XYZ file of C-alpha atoms in Angstrom:
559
model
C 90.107 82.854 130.745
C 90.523 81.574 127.101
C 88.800 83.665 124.589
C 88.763 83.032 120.866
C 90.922 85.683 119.569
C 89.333 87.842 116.812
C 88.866 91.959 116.956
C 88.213 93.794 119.731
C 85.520 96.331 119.209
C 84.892 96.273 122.855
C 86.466 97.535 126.437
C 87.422 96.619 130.034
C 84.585 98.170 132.170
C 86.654 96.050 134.881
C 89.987 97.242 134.764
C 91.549 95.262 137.201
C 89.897 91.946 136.120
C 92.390 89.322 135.292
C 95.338 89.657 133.077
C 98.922 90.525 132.809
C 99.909 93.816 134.168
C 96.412 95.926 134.523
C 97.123 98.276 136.808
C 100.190 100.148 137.312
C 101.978 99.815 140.309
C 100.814 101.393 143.334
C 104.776 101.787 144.774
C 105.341 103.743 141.489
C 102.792 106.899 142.351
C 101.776 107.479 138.871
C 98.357 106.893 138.235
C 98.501 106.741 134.124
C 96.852 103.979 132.998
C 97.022 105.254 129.751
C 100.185 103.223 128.409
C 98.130 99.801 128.939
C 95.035 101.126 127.524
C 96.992 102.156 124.350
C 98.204 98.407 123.791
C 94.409 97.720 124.738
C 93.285 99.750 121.307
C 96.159 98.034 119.498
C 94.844 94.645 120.376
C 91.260 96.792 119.455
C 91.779 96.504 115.761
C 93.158 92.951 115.728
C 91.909 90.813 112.803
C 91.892 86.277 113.345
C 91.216 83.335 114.530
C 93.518 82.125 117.788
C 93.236 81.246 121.521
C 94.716 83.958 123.521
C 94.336 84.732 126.972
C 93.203 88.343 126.710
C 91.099 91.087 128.923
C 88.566 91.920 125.523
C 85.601 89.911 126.072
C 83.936 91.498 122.868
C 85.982 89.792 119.766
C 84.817 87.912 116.614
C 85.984 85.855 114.139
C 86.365 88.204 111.219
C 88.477 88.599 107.660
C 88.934 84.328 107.903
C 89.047 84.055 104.505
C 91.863 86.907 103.384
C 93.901 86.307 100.988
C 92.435 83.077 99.368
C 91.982 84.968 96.439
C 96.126 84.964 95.658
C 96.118 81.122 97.593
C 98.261 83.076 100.752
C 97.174 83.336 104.222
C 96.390 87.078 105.067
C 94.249 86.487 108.223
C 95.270 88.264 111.183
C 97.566 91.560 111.922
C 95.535 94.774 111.904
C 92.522 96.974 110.797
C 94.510 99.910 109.978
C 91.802 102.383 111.607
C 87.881 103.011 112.098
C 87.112 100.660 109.285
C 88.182 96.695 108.290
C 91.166 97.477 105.917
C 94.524 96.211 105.917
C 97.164 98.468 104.711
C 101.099 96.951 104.906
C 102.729 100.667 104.747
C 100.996 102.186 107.778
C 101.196 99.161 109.793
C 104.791 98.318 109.060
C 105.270 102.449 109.989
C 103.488 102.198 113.042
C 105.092 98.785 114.347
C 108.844 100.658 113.746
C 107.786 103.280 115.389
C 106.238 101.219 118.131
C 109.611 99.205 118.281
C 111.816 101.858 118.357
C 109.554 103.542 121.729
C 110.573 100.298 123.205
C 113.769 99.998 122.409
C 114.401 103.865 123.871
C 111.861 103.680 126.255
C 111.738 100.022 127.761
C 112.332 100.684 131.337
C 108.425 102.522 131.319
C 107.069 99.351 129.956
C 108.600 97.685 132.990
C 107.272 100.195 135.062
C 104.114 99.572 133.509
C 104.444 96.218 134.266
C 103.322 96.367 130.439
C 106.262 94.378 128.420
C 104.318 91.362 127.883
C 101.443 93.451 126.250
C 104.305 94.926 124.141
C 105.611 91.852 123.044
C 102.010 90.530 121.832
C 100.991 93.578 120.360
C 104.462 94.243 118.082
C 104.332 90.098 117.431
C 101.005 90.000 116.576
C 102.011 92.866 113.970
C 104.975 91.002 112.449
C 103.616 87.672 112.113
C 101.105 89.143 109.477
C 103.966 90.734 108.148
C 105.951 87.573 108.022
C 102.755 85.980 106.421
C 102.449 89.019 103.977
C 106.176 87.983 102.345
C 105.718 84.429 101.476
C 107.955 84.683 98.983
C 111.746 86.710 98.532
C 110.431 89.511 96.000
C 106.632 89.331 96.841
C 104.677 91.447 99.400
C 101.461 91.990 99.823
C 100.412 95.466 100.646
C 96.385 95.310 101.024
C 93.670 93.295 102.048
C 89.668 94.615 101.109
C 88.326 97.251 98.649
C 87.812 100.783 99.784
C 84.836 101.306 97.727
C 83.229 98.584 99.257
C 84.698 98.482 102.818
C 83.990 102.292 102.960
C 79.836 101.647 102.316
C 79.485 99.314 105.877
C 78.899 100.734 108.660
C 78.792 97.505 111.208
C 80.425 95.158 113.304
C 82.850 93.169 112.062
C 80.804 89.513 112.295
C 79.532 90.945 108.470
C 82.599 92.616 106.803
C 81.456 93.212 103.267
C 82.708 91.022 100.508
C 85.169 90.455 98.275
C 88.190 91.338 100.175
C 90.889 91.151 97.300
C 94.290 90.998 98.728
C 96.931 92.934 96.573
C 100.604 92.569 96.057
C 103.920 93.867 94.821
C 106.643 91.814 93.544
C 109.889 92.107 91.040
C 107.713 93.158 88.436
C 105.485 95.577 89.396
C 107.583 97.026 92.465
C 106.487 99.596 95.718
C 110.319 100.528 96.838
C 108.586 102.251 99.636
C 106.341 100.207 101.126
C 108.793 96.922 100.814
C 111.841 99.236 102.467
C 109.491 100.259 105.237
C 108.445 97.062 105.556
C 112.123 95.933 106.227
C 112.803 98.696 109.414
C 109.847 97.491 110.749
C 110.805 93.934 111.246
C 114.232 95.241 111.709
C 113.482 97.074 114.516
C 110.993 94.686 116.047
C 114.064 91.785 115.482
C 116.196 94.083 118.116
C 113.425 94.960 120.385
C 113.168 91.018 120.421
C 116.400 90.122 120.670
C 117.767 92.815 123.276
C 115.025 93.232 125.539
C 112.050 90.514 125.544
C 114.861 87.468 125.298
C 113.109 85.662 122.243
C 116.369 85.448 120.239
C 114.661 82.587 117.669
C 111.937 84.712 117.002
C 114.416 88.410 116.445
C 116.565 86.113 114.288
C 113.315 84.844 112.099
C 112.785 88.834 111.823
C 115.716 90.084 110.566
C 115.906 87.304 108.067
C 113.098 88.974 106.139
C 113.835 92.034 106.834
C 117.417 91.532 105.272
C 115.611 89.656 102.014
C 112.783 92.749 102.230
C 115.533 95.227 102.052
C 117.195 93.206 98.919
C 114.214 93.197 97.253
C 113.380 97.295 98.175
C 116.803 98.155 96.355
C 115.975 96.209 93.338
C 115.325 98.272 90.131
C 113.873 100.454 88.050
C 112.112 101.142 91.681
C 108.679 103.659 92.590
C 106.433 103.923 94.852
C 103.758 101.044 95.774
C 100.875 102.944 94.396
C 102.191 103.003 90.818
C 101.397 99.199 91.188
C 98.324 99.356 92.947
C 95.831 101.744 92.689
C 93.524 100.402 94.537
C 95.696 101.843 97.785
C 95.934 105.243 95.647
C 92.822 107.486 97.541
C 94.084 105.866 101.198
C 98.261 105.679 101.723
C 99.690 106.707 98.847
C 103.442 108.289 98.724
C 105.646 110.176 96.252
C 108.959 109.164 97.408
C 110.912 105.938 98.700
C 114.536 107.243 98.982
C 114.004 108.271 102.686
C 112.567 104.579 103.274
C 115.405 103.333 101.824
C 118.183 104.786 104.259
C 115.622 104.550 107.313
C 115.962 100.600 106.293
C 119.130 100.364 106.071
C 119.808 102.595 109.560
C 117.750 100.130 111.043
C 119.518 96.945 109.674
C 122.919 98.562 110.799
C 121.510 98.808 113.641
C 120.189 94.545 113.751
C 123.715 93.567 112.247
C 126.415 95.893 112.961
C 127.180 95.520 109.569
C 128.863 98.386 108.133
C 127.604 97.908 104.308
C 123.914 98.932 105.583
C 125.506 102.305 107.174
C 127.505 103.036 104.038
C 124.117 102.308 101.835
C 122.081 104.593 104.229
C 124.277 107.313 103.778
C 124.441 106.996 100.310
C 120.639 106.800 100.036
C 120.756 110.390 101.977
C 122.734 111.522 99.355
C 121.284 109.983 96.268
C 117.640 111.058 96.919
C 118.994 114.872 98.734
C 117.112 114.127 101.848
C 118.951 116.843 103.403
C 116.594 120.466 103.764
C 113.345 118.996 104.009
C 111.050 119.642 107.165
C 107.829 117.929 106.456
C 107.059 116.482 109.744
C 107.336 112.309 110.412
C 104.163 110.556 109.732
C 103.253 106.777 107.513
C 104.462 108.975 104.134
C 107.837 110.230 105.106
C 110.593 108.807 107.470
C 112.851 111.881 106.846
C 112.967 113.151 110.198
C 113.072 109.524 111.313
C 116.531 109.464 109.610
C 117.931 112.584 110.697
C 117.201 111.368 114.230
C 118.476 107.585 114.094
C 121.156 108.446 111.702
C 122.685 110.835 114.278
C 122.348 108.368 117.039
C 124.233 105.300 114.432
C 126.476 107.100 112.833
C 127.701 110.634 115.364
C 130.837 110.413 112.836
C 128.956 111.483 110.081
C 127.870 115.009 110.629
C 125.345 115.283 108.570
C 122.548 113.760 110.200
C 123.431 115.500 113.784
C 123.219 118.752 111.418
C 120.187 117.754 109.833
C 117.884 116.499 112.196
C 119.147 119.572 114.759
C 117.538 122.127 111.890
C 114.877 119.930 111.547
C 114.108 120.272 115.278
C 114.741 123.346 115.786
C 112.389 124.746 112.936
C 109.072 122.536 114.270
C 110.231 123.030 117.654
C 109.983 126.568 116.859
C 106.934 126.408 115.381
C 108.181 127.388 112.272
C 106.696 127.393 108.493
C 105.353 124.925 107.387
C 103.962 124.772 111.120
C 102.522 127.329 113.730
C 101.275 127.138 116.892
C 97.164 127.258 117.763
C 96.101 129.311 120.498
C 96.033 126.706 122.740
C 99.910 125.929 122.353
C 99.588 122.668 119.847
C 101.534 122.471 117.096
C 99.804 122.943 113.807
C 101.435 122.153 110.385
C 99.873 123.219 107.390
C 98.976 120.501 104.932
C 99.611 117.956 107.356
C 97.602 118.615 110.326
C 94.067 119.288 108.970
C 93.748 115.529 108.743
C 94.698 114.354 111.974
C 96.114 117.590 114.061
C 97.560 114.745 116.866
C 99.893 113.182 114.598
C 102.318 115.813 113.779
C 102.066 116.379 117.379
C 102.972 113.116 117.879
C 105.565 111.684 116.195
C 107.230 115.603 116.220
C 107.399 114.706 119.833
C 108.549 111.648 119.697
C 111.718 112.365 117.306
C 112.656 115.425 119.822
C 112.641 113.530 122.967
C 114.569 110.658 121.172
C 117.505 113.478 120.038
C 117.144 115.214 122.962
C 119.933 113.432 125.002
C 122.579 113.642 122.152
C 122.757 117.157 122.516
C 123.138 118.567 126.033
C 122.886 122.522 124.753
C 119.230 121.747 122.842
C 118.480 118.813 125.556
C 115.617 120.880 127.533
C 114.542 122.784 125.024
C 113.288 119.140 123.029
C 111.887 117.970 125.786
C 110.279 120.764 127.194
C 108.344 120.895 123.652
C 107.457 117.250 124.049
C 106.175 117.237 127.450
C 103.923 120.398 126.618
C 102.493 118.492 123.456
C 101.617 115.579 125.781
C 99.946 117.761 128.040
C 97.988 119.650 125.855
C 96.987 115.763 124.177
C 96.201 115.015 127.852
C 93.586 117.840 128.765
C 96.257 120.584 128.980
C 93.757 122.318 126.274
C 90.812 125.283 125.540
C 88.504 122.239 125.079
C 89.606 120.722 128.749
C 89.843 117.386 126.732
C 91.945 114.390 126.621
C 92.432 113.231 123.610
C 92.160 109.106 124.543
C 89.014 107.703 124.797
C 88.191 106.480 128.404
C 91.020 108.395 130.573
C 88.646 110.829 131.804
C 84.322 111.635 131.622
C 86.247 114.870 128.969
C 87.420 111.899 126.753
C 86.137 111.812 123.388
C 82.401 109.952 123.286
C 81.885 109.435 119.787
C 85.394 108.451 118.082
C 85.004 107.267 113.863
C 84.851 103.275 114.417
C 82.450 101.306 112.843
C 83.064 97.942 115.197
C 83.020 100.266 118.458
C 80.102 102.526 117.382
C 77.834 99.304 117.539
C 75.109 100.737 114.774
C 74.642 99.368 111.573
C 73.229 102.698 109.179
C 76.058 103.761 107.200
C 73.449 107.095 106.258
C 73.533 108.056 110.050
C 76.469 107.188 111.478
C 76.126 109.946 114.109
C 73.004 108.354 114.927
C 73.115 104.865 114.692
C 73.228 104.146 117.169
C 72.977 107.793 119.242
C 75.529 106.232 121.992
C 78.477 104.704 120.845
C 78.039 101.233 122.397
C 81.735 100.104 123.184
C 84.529 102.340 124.798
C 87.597 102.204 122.972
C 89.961 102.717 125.806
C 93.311 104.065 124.990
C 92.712 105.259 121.759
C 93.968 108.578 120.297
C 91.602 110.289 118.173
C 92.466 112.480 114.880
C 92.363 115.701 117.006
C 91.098 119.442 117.049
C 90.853 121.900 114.645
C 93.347 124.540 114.011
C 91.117 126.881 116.303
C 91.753 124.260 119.353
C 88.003 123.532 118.470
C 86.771 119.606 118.759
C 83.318 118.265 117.009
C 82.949 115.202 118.929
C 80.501 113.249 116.145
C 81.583 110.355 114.156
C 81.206 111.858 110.783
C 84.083 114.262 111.294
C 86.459 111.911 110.709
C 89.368 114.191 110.622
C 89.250 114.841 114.110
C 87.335 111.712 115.647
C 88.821 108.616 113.698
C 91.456 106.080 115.387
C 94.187 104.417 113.834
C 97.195 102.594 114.223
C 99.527 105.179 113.567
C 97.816 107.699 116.005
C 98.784 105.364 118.370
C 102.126 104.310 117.897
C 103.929 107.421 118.812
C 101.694 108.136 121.898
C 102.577 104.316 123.265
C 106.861 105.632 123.604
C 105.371 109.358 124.263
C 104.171 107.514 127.467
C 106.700 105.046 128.444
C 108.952 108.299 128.554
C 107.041 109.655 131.018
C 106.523 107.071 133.101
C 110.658 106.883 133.449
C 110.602 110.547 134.313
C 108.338 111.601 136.283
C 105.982 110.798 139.460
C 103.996 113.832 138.276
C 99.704 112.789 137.270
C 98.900 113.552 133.893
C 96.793 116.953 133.071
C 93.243 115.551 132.784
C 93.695 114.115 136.390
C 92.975 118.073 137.352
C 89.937 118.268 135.050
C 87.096 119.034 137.208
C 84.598 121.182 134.866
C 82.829 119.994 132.082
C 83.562 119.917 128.121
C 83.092 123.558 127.126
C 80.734 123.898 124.045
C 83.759 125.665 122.155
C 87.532 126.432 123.177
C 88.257 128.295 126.387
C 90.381 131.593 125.952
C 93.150 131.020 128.242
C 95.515 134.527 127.560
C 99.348 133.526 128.212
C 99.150 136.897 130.635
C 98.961 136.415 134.109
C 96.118 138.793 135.890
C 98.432 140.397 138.054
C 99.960 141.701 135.057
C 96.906 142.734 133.419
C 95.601 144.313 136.274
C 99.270 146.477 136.613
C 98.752 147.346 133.413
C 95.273 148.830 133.454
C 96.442 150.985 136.275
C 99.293 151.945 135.044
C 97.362 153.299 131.913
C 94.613 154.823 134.400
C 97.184 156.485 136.344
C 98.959 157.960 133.101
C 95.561 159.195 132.277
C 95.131 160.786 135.226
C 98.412 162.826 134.632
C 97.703 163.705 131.726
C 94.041 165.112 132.737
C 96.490 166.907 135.545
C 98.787 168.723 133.102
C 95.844 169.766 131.384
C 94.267 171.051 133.992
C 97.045 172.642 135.736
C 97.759 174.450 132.692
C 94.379 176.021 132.017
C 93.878 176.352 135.160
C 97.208 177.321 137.096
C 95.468 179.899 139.005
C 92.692 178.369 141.089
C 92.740 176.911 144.196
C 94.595 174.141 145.071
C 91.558 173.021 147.095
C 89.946 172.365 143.244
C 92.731 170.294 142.066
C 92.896 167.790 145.466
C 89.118 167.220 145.039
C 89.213 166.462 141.254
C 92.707 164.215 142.198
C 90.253 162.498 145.208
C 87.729 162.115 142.246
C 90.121 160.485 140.213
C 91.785 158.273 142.499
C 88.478 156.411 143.696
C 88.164 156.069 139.846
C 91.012 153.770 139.977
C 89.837 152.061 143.106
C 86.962 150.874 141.324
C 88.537 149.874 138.223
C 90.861 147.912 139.777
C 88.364 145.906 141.739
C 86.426 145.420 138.050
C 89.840 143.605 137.153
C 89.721 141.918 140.681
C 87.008 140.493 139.801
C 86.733 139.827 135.681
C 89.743 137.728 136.128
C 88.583 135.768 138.829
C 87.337 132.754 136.855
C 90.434 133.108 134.462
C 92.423 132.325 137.082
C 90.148 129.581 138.412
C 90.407 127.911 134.847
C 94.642 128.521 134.763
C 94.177 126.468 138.031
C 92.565 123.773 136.613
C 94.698 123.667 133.697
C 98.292 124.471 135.605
C-alpha cells in the first residue's frame, strides 16, 4: 500500500498487517516487539511530502513550506518531540547515537528482521541533514518559533505560522552543533557502508561530514546559541570541545585516517575533558568519548582510564547520581527532566565498554540489563515505560499530533482519551520517588522525543542478541498502582528469622530476669511462663506468615 508520506501521529492497531519485518520471528522465542515499535515512533515524528510504503495509515502533509524563508528546502527529517519543532543538535545526537546501536548491535536488527526499518529511519534523518548544509560553512539548526509552536495544541494538518528556519555559518558560528552534526553523518556513513551495502549513499555522508567537521574547527568558535537565541530556552549548550573530539573519533573511525585520531586527542586535551561525570545526553558527548575513544585508540590510555572512572562512578550510583527506591538511576540536575534518559544512554555507554574490559565486563552489563528492566515494568509503579507494550503502558504521553484535541488550555482534557497510540515510544519517566503522573501536562515525565528513543532502539537490539529471556512487563498481571509499590530488597524469610530471633532474645532476657528475682520458686512456675512465652512466638511468627504474603506475591510478579 502506497501512502503519502507525512507525520505519523497515529498507530498499528494491526500489527501484523503488511510491511517489512512486523513481527519478530517465531524460531527466535523472544516475544519483544518493542525494537520495531521504537522505529515505528521514529517514523511517528516524521515531517514531508513522499510516497513510501509504510504501516502508519494516519500521516499528513505538514511543515511543506520550511525553509522558504532563507530560499533552502527544510521539509522533511524530524519533530524533535511532543510538539512540531525542528532542532539540528538533538537530532544529529540522536541519529549518532542511533548509528552507533547499529553498528554495535546489528545482528538484533537482523534478528528483528528490523534492518530495513533502520535504514529508513537513520536515512530519513540524514537526508534533512544533508538538506540542512547546502552550503560548506552554512547549517541550519532550527525550523519554527517556540513561542508560537509552544501555543498549538493540534494536529499537525494546522501547524501555526511563520516557521522561520535559522542558521549558522562562518560568521556567526555554533562549533557544537556543526561538530555534532559531523559524527552523526559520520557514523550513519559507516553504518551505511559496512552493514546496509549502500556504499554511494555512506560515501555522500562522509563527504559532509568531513566539510561539517572543517567548518566546526573554524575560529574564534562557541556554542550555537550565542548565534541563535531563538534555540536558547530549548537545546542550548555551554561547551563544544567534547563535540569536537567525538567528531573527529567518529571520522577516524569513517577514514582510518590518522590526522582525525591525533585531532581528537588533542581536543581531549585542549578543552580538559578528562574528570567530568555528567552523564551522556543531546548537551554533552563526554562519556561518548571516553567510551569510543577507548575502543579507537586502546594505545592511548587515557580514554580506557577515563571512561572506566566514568563508569564506575554512575555505575555505582555515585554523586552526582543515586539510586531511587525502586533501583533506577537518578542524577541530580539531569534527571528531573526526563529520569529515562540518564538511564538510557548511561546504559548504553556501559554495555558498549563492557567487552573491552573482561574484569568490569559483568558488572556493566549487569547495571544495563537492570535499567532495562526497571524501563520495562521491573518497577514500584508495575509500568513500562513505552507506550503500547503492555495495558501498564503510559495512556496519556505529552504529544500534541497523538493526543488528537485541539485546546491548548486543557490539554489533559482535550480530548479526555488520547486518540492515537504512540507505539514504541519512551516517555520522560518517573519521579525521583519511582512515582509516575500519567497526564499530559507533566511534561517532564510524559513527553516523547527523539533522543528518548535513540538509546532504547541499541538498548534493545542488545538484548535481542543475548537473550531468549521475555521482557519484565510480559509478567505484569495486576493493575497500575495509584502510587509506587514498596518492594523491600529483604527477602521474608529473612525478615521473619529476624523477628524471632529478636522475640527469642526477649524471651531470655525476661528469663534472666526472672530467674534472678525469682531463683527460689518452683521450677513448675518458670516452664509455664516459658510455655506462655513460646506460643507467643508461635503466633508472631504466623503474623509474619502472613503480612508478607502479598509481598512475596508482588516479588513474583516483578522477579
Amino acid at each position: 500500500m502506497h501512502v503519502v508520506g507525512r507525520v505519523w501521529v497515529g498507530g498499528i492497531q494491526e500489527r501484523d498487517r503488511g510491511g517489512r519485518g512486523w513481527i519478530l520471528p517465531a524460531s527466535f522465542g523472544f516475544p519483544f516487539k518493542s525494537d520495531f515499535e521504537t522505529l515505528l515512533h521514529h517514523m511517528l515524528n516524521r515531517s514531508t511530502l513522499l510516497l513510501y510504503i509504510s504501516p502508519p495509515d494516519r500521516r499528513h502533509d505538514s511543515g511543506l513550506a520550511d525553509g522558504k524563508d532563507h530560499g533552502v528546502d527544510l521539509v522533511g527529517g524530524y519533530y524533535d518531540a511532543g510538539d512540531y519543532l525542528k532542532f539540528t543538535l538533538p537530532l544529529a545526537h540522536s541519529l549518532a547515537v542511533l548509528s552507533w546501536g547499529g553498528i554495535e548491535f546489528f545482528q538484533g536488527y537482523v534478528l528483528a528482521n528490523q534492518t530495513a526499518y533502520l535504514r529508513d529511519t537513520v536515512k530519513w534523518g540524514t537526508d534533512w541533514l544533508i538538506k540542512a548544509h547546502p552550503q560548506d560553512n552554512v547549517l541550519y539548526v532550527q525550523v519554527g518559533d517556540g513561542a508560537v509552536d509552544n501555543n498549538y495544541w493540534g494536529p499537525d494538518t494546522n501547524i501555526p505560522i511563520p516557521r522561520p528556519s535559522y542558521y549558522v555559518d562562518s560568521s556567526n558560528h555554533g562549533t557544537d552543533v556543526v561538530a555534532e552534526t559531523a559524527a552523526a553523518l559520520a557514523s550513519a556513513s559507516i553504518l551505511f557502508s559496512t552493514y546496509l551495502n549502500d556504499t554511494t549513499y555512506a560515501a555522500t555522508l562522509l563527504s559532509h561530514a568531513k566539510t561539517l567537521f572543517t567548518f566546526a574547527e573554524l575560529t574564534p568558535r562557541q556554542s550555537y546559541v550565542s548565534a541563535v537565541s531563538a534555540a536558547k530556552s530549548y537545546y542550548s549548550t555551554n561547551a563544544y570541545g567534547d563535540e569536537l573530539a567525538f567528531a573527529a573519533l567518529w571520522l577516524y573511525r569513517a577514514t582510518n585516517s590518522s590526522t582525525y585520531l591525533q585531532k581528537a586527542s588533542d581536543y581531549f586535551d585542549q578543552y580538559s575533558l578528562a574528570g567530568l561525570s555528567a552523564p551522556m545526553d543531546w548537551s554533552d558527548q563526554t562519556g561518548s568519548v571516553y567510551v569510543l575513544g577507548a575502543k579507537l585508540d586502546p594505545s592511548n590510555a587515557k580514554y580506557a582510564r577515563e571512561a572506566e572512572r566514568y563508569l564506575d562512578n554512575l555505575v555505582g550510583f555515585n554523586s552526582p547520581c543515586t539510586k531511587t527506591t525502586g533501583g533506577m538511576l537518578w542524577c541530580t540536575g539531569f534527571s528531573d527532566l526526563n529520569s529515562l534518559v540518564p538511564v538510557q544512554d548511561t546504559s548504553l555507554l556501559a554495555l558498549l565498554y563492557a567487552p573491552l574490559n573482561s574484569q568490569k565486563n559483568e558488572s556493566y552489563t549487569s547495571f544495563a540489563l537492570s535499567q532495562l528492566d526497571y524501563l520495562l515494568g521491573n518497577n514500584p509503579m508495575l509500568t513500562p515505560y513505552v507506550v503500547g507494550v503492555h495495558p501498564n503502558s503510559p495512556q496519556n504521553p505529552h504529544h500534541a499530533g497523538a493526543a488528537g484535541g485541539t485546546d491548548v488550555s486543557d490539554i489533559n482534557g482535550s480530548p479526555p482519551t488520547e486518540l492515537h497510540v504512540l507505539y514504541g515510544a519512551v516517555v520522560g519517566g518517573p519521579a525521583q520517588t519511582d512515582s509516575f503522573n500519567d497526564i499530559r501536562n507533566d511534561w517532564a515525565q510524559t513527553e516523547v522525543a527523539l533522543d528518548y528513543n535513540a538509546p532504547f532502539q541499541g538498548l534493545v537490539a542488545y538484548q535481542i542478541m543475548h537473550t531468549t529471556q521475555n521482557p519484565a512487563y510480559v509478567a505484569i498481571t495486576q493493575p497500575r498502582p495509584s502510587s509506587p509499590r514498596t518492594t523491600s530488597g529483604m527477602a521474608t524469610w529473612k525478615v521473619a528469622v529476624i523477628v524471632v530471633v529478636v522475640l527469642l532474645v526477649l524471651i531470655g532476657v525476661a528469663l534472666a530476669v526472672f530467674i534472678v528475682r525469682r531463683r527460689r520458686s518452683k521450677i513448675s512456675r518458670i516452664m509455664i511462663i516459658v510455655k506462655r512465652v513460646t506460643f507467643s512466638v508461635h503466633v508472631h511468627r504466623e503474623s509474619v506468615n502472613t503480612s508478607f504474603s502479598g509481598w512475596r506475591g508482588l516479588r513474583t510478579i516483578i522477579d
